Amino acid sequence: MFRAGDRRMRMLERRERDVVLHYGTRRGADGLEAHVWVSSGELPVVGHRNADEFVEIARFPPAARA
C-alpha cells in the first residue's frame, strides 16, 4: 500500500493539489501492522477503506501546530 500511496501523493503534488500521506498502526494477530492512506483536503484518495481501524501516528507533510 505504501507504493500506491506514494504514487498518488506525487501525482497530486504535480497537479499542485493539497495532499497528505497518513501513516497508521494497529495491533494484529501477528504483531504490529502498518498502513498508509492519502487524502486531498477532505477527500479520500487511496487507502481509506480500512483507515479507521488504524491509529494515525504521523503524516506528511506534518500538521500545522496550533
mmCIF file with all atom_site columns, C-alpha atoms in Angstrom:
data_model
loop_
_atom_site.group_PDB
_atom_site.id
_atom_site.type_symbol
_atom_site.label_atom_id
_atom_site.label_alt_id
_atom_site.label_comp_id
_atom_site.label_asym_id
_atom_site.label_entity_id
_atom_site.label_seq_id
_atom_site.pdbx_PDB_ins_code
_atom_site.Cartn_x
_atom_site.Cartn_y
_atom_site.Cartn_z
_atom_site.occupancy
_atom_site.B_iso_or_equiv
_atom_site.pdbx_formal_charge
_atom_site.auth_seq_id
_atom_site.auth_comp_id
_atom_site.auth_asym_id
_atom_site.auth_atom_id
_atom_site.pdbx_PDB_model_num
ATOM 1  C CA . MET A 1 1  ? 0.000   0.000   0.000   1.00 0.00 ? 1  MET A CA 1
ATOM 2  C CA . PHE A 1 2  ? 2.885   2.367   0.633   1.00 0.00 ? 2  PHE A CA 1
ATOM 3  C CA . ARG A 1 3  ? 3.896   2.435   -3.035  1.00 0.00 ? 3  ARG A CA 1
ATOM 4  C CA . ALA A 1 4  ? 0.335   3.155   -4.162  1.00 0.00 ? 4  ALA A CA 1
ATOM 5  C CA . GLY A 1 5  ? 0.027   5.944   -1.592  1.00 0.00 ? 5  GLY A CA 1
ATOM 6  C CA . ASP A 1 6  ? 3.363   7.430   -2.574  1.00 0.00 ? 6  ASP A CA 1
ATOM 7  C CA . ARG A 1 7  ? 2.466   7.372   -6.290  1.00 0.00 ? 7  ARG A CA 1
ATOM 8  C CA . ARG A 1 8  ? -0.907  9.063   -5.683  1.00 0.00 ? 8  ARG A CA 1
ATOM 9  C CA . MET A 1 9  ? 0.691   11.678  -3.465  1.00 0.00 ? 9  MET A CA 1
ATOM 10 C CA . ARG A 1 10 ? 3.295   12.591  -6.082  1.00 0.00 ? 10 ARG A CA 1
ATOM 11 C CA . MET A 1 11 ? 0.693   12.656  -8.854  1.00 0.00 ? 11 MET A CA 1
ATOM 12 C CA . LEU A 1 12 ? -1.441  15.137  -6.886  1.00 0.00 ? 12 LEU A CA 1
ATOM 13 C CA . GLU A 1 13 ? 1.590   17.251  -5.964  1.00 0.00 ? 13 GLU A CA 1
ATOM 14 C CA . ARG A 1 14 ? 2.459   17.598  -9.669  1.00 0.00 ? 14 ARG A CA 1
ATOM 15 C CA . ARG A 1 15 ? -1.068  18.909  -10.184 1.00 0.00 ? 15 ARG A CA 1
ATOM 16 C CA . GLU A 1 16 ? -0.490  21.374  -7.322  1.00 0.00 ? 16 GLU A CA 1
ATOM 17 C CA . ARG A 1 17 ? -3.162  19.827  -5.088  1.00 0.00 ? 17 ARG A CA 1
ATOM 18 C CA . ASP A 1 18 ? -3.041  19.795  -1.309  1.00 0.00 ? 18 ASP A CA 1
ATOM 19 C CA . VAL A 1 19 ? -2.205  16.239  -0.355  1.00 0.00 ? 19 VAL A CA 1
ATOM 20 C CA . VAL A 1 20 ? -1.439  14.401  2.901   1.00 0.00 ? 20 VAL A CA 1
ATOM 21 C CA . LEU A 1 21 ? 0.125   10.958  3.336   1.00 0.00 ? 21 LEU A CA 1
ATOM 22 C CA . HIS A 1 22 ? -1.078  9.429   6.623   1.00 0.00 ? 22 HIS A CA 1
ATOM 23 C CA . TYR A 1 23 ? 0.792   6.669   8.481   1.00 0.00 ? 23 TYR A CA 1
ATOM 24 C CA . GLY A 1 24 ? -1.078  4.415   10.910  1.00 0.00 ? 24 GLY A CA 1
ATOM 25 C CA . THR A 1 25 ? -0.542  1.323   13.043  1.00 0.00 ? 25 THR A CA 1
ATOM 26 C CA . ARG A 1 26 ? -2.646  -1.251  14.864  1.00 0.00 ? 26 ARG A CA 1
ATOM 27 C CA . ARG A 1 27 ? -2.083  -4.432  16.812  1.00 0.00 ? 27 ARG A CA 1
ATOM 28 C CA . GLY A 1 28 ? -2.811  -7.517  14.736  1.00 0.00 ? 28 GLY A CA 1
ATOM 29 C CA . ALA A 1 29 ? -2.788  -11.220 15.491  1.00 0.00 ? 29 ALA A CA 1
ATOM 30 C CA . ASP A 1 30 ? 0.876   -11.437 14.442  1.00 0.00 ? 30 ASP A CA 1
ATOM 31 C CA . GLY A 1 31 ? 2.039   -8.166  15.997  1.00 0.00 ? 31 GLY A CA 1
ATOM 32 C CA . LEU A 1 32 ? 2.126   -4.568  14.855  1.00 0.00 ? 32 LEU A CA 1
ATOM 33 C CA . GLU A 1 33 ? 0.608   -3.771  11.451  1.00 0.00 ? 33 GLU A CA 1
ATOM 34 C CA . ALA A 1 34 ? 1.175   -0.592  9.446   1.00 0.00 ? 34 ALA A CA 1
ATOM 35 C CA . HIS A 1 35 ? -0.957  1.171   6.839   1.00 0.00 ? 35 HIS A CA 1
ATOM 36 C CA . VAL A 1 36 ? -0.827  4.366   4.779   1.00 0.00 ? 36 VAL A CA 1
ATOM 37 C CA . TRP A 1 37 ? -3.626  6.356   3.197   1.00 0.00 ? 37 TRP A CA 1
ATOM 38 C CA . VAL A 1 38 ? -3.756  9.540   1.166   1.00 0.00 ? 38 VAL A CA 1
ATOM 39 C CA . SER A 1 39 ? -6.189  12.425  1.322   1.00 0.00 ? 39 SER A CA 1
ATOM 40 C CA . SER A 1 40 ? -6.545  15.647  -0.615  1.00 0.00 ? 40 SER A CA 1
ATOM 41 C CA . GLY A 1 41 ? -8.320  18.194  1.526   1.00 0.00 ? 41 GLY A CA 1
ATOM 42 C CA . GLU A 1 42 ? -11.272 16.317  2.979   1.00 0.00 ? 42 GLU A CA 1
ATOM 43 C CA . LEU A 1 43 ? -11.434 13.876  0.069   1.00 0.00 ? 43 LEU A CA 1
ATOM 44 C CA . PRO A 1 44 ? -10.111 10.323  0.389   1.00 0.00 ? 44 PRO A CA 1
ATOM 45 C CA . VAL A 1 45 ? -7.742  9.327   -2.423  1.00 0.00 ? 45 VAL A CA 1
ATOM 46 C CA . VAL A 1 46 ? -6.427  5.847   -1.637  1.00 0.00 ? 46 VAL A CA 1
ATOM 47 C CA . GLY A 1 47 ? -6.246  3.518   1.355   1.00 0.00 ? 47 GLY A CA 1
ATOM 48 C CA . HIS A 1 48 ? -9.258  4.893   3.230   1.00 0.00 ? 48 HIS A CA 1
ATOM 49 C CA . ARG A 1 49 ? -11.320 1.714   3.104   1.00 0.00 ? 49 ARG A CA 1
ATOM 50 C CA . ASN A 1 50 ? -9.987  0.497   6.469   1.00 0.00 ? 50 ASN A CA 1
ATOM 51 C CA . ALA A 1 51 ? -8.063  3.545   7.690   1.00 0.00 ? 51 ALA A CA 1
ATOM 52 C CA . ASP A 1 52 ? -10.438 3.905   10.655  1.00 0.00 ? 52 ASP A CA 1
ATOM 53 C CA . GLU A 1 53 ? -9.022  0.623   12.024  1.00 0.00 ? 53 GLU A CA 1
ATOM 54 C CA . PHE A 1 54 ? -5.584  2.245   12.442  1.00 0.00 ? 54 PHE A CA 1
ATOM 55 C CA . VAL A 1 55 ? -4.259  4.903   14.791  1.00 0.00 ? 55 VAL A CA 1
ATOM 56 C CA . GLU A 1 56 ? -2.602  7.720   12.871  1.00 0.00 ? 56 GLU A CA 1
ATOM 57 C CA . ILE A 1 57 ? 0.950   8.095   14.181  1.00 0.00 ? 57 ILE A CA 1
ATOM 58 C CA . ALA A 1 58 ? 2.346   10.522  11.587  1.00 0.00 ? 58 ALA A CA 1
ATOM 59 C CA . ARG A 1 59 ? 1.519   12.438  8.441   1.00 0.00 ? 59 ARG A CA 1
ATOM 60 C CA . PHE A 1 60 ? 3.454   14.096  5.672   1.00 0.00 ? 60 PHE A CA 1
ATOM 61 C CA . PRO A 1 61 ? 3.550   16.957  5.445   1.00 0.00 ? 61 PRO A CA 1
ATOM 62 C CA . PRO A 1 62 ? 3.145   17.305  9.215   1.00 0.00 ? 62 PRO A CA 1
ATOM 63 C CA . ALA A 1 63 ? 0.021   19.036  10.506  1.00 0.00 ? 63 ALA A CA 1
ATOM 64 C CA . ALA A 1 64 ? 0.482   22.678  11.483  1.00 0.00 ? 64 ALA A CA 1
ATOM 65 C CA . ARG A 1 65 ? 0.880   23.182  15.212  1.00 0.00 ? 65 ARG A CA 1
ATOM 66 C CA . ALA A 1 66 ? -1.642  25.342  16.998  1.00 0.00 ? 66 ALA A CA 1
#
